[in-house]
Tab-separated table of N, CA, C and O in Angstrom:
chain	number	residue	atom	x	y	z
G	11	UNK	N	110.947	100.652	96.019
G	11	UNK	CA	109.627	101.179	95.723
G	11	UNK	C	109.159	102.172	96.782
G	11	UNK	O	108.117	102.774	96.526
G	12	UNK	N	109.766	102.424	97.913
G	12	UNK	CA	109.578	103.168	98.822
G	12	UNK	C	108.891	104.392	98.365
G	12	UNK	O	107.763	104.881	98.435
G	13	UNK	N	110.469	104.784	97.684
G	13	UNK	CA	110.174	106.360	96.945
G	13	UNK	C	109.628	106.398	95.705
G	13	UNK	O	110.135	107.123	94.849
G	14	UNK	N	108.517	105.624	95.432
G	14	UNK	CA	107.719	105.649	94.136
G	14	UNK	C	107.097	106.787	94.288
G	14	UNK	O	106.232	107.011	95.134
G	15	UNK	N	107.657	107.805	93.195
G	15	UNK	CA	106.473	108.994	92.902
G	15	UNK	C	105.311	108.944	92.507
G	15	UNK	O	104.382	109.487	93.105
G	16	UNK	N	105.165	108.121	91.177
G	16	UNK	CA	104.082	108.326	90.622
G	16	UNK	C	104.077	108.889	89.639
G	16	UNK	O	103.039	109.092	89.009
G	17	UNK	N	105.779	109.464	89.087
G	17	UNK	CA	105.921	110.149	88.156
G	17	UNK	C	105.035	109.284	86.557
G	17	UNK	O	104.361	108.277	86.769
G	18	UNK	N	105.139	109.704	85.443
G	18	UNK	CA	104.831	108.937	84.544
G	18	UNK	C	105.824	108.405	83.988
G	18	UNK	O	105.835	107.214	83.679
G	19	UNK	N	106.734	109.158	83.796
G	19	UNK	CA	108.437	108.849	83.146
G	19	UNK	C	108.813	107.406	83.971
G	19	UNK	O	109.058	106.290	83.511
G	20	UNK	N	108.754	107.907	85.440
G	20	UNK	CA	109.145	106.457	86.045
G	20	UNK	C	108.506	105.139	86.129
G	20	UNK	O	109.135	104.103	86.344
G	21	UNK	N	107.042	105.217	85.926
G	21	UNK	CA	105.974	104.601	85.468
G	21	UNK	C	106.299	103.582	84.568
G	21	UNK	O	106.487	102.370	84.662
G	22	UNK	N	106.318	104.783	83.265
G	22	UNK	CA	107.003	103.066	81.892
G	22	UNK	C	108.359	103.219	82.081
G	22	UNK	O	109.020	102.802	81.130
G	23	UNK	N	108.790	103.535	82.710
G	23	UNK	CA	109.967	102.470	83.293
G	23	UNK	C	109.979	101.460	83.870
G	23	UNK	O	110.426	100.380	83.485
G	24	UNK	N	109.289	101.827	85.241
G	24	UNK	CA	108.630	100.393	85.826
G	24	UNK	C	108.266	99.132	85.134
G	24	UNK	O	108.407	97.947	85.436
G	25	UNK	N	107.601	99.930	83.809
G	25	UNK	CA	106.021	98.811	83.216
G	25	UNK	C	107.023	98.235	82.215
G	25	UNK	O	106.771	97.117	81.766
G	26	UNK	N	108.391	99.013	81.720
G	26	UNK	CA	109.472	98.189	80.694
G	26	UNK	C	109.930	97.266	81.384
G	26	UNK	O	109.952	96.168	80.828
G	27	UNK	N	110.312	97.325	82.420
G	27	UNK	CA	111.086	96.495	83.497
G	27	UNK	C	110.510	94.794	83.437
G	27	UNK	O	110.896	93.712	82.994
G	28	UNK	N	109.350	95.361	84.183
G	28	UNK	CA	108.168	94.303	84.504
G	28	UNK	C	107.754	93.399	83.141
G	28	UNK	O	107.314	92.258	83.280
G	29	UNK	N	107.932	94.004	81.821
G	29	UNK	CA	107.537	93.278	80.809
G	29	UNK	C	108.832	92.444	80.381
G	29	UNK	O	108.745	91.373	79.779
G	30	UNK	N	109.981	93.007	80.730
G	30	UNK	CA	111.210	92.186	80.496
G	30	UNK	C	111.080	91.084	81.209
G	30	UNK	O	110.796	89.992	80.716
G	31	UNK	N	111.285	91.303	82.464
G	31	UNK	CA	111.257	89.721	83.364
G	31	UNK	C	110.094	89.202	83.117
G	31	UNK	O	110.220	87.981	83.210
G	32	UNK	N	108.651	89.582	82.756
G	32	UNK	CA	107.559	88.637	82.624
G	32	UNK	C	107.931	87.960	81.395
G	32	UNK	O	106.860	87.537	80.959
G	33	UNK	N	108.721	87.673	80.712
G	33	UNK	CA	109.311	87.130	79.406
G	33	UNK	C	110.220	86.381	79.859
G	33	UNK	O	110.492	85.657	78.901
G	34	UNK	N	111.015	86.024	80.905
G	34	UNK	CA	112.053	85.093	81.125
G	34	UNK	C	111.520	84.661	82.234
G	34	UNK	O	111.425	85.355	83.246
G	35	UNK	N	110.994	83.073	82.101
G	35	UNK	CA	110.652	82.563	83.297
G	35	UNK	C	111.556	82.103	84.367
G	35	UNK	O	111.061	81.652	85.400
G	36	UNK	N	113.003	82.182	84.201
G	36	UNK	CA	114.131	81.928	85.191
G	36	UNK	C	113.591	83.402	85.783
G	36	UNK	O	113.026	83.398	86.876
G	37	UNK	N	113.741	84.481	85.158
G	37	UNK	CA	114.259	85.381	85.747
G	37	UNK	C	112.777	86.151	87.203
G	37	UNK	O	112.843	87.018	88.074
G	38	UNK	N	111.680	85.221	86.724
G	38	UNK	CA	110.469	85.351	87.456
G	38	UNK	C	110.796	84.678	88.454
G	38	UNK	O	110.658	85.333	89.487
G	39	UNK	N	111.269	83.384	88.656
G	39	UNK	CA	111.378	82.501	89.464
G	39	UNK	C	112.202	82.908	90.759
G	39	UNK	O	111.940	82.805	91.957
G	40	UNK	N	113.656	83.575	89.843
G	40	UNK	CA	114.752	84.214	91.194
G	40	UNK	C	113.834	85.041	91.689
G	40	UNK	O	113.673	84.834	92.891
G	41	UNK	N	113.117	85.954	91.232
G	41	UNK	CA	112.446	86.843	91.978
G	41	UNK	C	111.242	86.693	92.978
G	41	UNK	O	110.713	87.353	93.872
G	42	UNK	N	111.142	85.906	92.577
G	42	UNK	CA	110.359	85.364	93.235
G	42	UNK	C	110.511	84.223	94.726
G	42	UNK	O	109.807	84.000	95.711
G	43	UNK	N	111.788	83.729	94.223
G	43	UNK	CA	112.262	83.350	95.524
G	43	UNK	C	112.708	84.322	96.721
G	43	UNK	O	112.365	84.453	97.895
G	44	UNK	N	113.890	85.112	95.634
G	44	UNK	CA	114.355	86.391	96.650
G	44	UNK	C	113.175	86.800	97.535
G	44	UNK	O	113.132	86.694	98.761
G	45	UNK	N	112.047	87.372	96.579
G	45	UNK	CA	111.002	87.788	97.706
G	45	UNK	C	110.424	87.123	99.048
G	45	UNK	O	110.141	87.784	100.047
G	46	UNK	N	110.285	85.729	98.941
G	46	UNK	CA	109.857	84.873	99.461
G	46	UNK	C	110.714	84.687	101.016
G	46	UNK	O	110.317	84.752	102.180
G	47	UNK	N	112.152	84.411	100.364
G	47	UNK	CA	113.180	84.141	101.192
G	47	UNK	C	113.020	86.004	102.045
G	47	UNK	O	113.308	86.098	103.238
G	48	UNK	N	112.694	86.899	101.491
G	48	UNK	CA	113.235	88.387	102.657
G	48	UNK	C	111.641	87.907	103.725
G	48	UNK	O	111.720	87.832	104.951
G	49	UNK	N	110.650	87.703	103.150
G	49	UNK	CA	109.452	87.540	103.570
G	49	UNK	C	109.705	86.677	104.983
G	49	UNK	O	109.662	87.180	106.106
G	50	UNK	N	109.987	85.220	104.678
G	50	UNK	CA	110.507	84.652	105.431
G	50	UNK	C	111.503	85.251	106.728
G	50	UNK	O	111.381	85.008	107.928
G	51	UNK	N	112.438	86.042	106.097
G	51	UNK	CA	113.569	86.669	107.139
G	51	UNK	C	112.958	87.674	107.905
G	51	UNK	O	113.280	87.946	109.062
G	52	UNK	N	111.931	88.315	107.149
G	52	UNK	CA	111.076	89.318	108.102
G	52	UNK	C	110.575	89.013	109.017
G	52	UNK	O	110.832	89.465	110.133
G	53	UNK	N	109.487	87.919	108.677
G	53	UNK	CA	108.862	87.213	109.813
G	53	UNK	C	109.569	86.734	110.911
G	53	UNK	O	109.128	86.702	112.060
G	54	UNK	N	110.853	86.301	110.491
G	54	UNK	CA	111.564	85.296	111.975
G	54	UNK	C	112.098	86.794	113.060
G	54	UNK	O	112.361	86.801	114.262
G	55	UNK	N	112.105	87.760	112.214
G	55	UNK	CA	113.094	89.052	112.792
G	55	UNK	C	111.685	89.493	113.664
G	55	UNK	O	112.053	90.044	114.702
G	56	UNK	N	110.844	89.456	113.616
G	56	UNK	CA	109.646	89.719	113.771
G	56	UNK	C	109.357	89.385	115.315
G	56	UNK	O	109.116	90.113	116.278
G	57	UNK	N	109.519	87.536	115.120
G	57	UNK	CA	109.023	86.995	115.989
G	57	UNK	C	110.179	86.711	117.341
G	57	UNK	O	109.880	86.276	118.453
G	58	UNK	N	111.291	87.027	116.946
G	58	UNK	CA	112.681	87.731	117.797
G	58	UNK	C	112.174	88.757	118.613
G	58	UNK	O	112.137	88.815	119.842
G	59	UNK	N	111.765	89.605	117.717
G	59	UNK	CA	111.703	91.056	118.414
G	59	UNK	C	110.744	90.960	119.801
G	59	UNK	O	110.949	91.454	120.910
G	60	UNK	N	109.387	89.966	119.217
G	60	UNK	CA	108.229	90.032	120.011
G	60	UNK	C	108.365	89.362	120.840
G	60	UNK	O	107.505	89.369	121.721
G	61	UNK	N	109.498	88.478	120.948
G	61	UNK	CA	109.651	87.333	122.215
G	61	UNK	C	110.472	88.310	123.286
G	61	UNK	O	110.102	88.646	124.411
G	62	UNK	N	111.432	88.585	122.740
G	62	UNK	CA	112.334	89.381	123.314
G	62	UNK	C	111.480	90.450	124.068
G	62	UNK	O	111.604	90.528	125.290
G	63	UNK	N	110.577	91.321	123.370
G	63	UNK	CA	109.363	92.722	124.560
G	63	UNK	C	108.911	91.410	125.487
G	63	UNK	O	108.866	91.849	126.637
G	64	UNK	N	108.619	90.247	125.497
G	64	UNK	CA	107.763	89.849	126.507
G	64	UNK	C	108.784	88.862	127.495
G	64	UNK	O	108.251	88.078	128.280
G	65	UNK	N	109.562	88.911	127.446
G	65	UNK	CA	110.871	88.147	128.030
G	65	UNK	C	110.564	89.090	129.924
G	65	UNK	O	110.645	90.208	130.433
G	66	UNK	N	110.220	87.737	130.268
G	66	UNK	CA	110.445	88.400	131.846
G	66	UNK	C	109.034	88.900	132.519
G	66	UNK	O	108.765	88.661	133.696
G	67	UNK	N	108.174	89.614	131.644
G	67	UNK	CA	106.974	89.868	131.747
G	67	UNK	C	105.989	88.995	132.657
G	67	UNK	O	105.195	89.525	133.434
G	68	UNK	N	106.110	87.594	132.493
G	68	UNK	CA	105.006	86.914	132.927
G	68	UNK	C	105.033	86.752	134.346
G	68	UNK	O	104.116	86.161	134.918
């Protein structure tokens, strides 16, 4: 989604997409984990990074 234009073409594409998986509740669920689980991985990468700038500091 980075490079979301805004085009319209890509638009109902998007909005076909989104109406497919809102129709299969497995297929909501993986996605919903996936998201969850990068969310998760972000945060820990996060809190790595920030320990690591203050390492030595005090």
């Amino acid at each position: 989604m980075a490079n979301y234009s805004g085009d319209p073409k890509e638009r109902a594409e998007l909005a076909k997409l989104a109406a497919q998986i809102l129709q299969e509740p497995l297929r909501i669920r993986l996605l919903s984990n996936r998201v969850h689980q990068l969310l998760l991985d972000d945060l820990k990468q996060q809190k790595e990074r920030a320990g690591r700038n203050y390492e030595g500091r005090l």
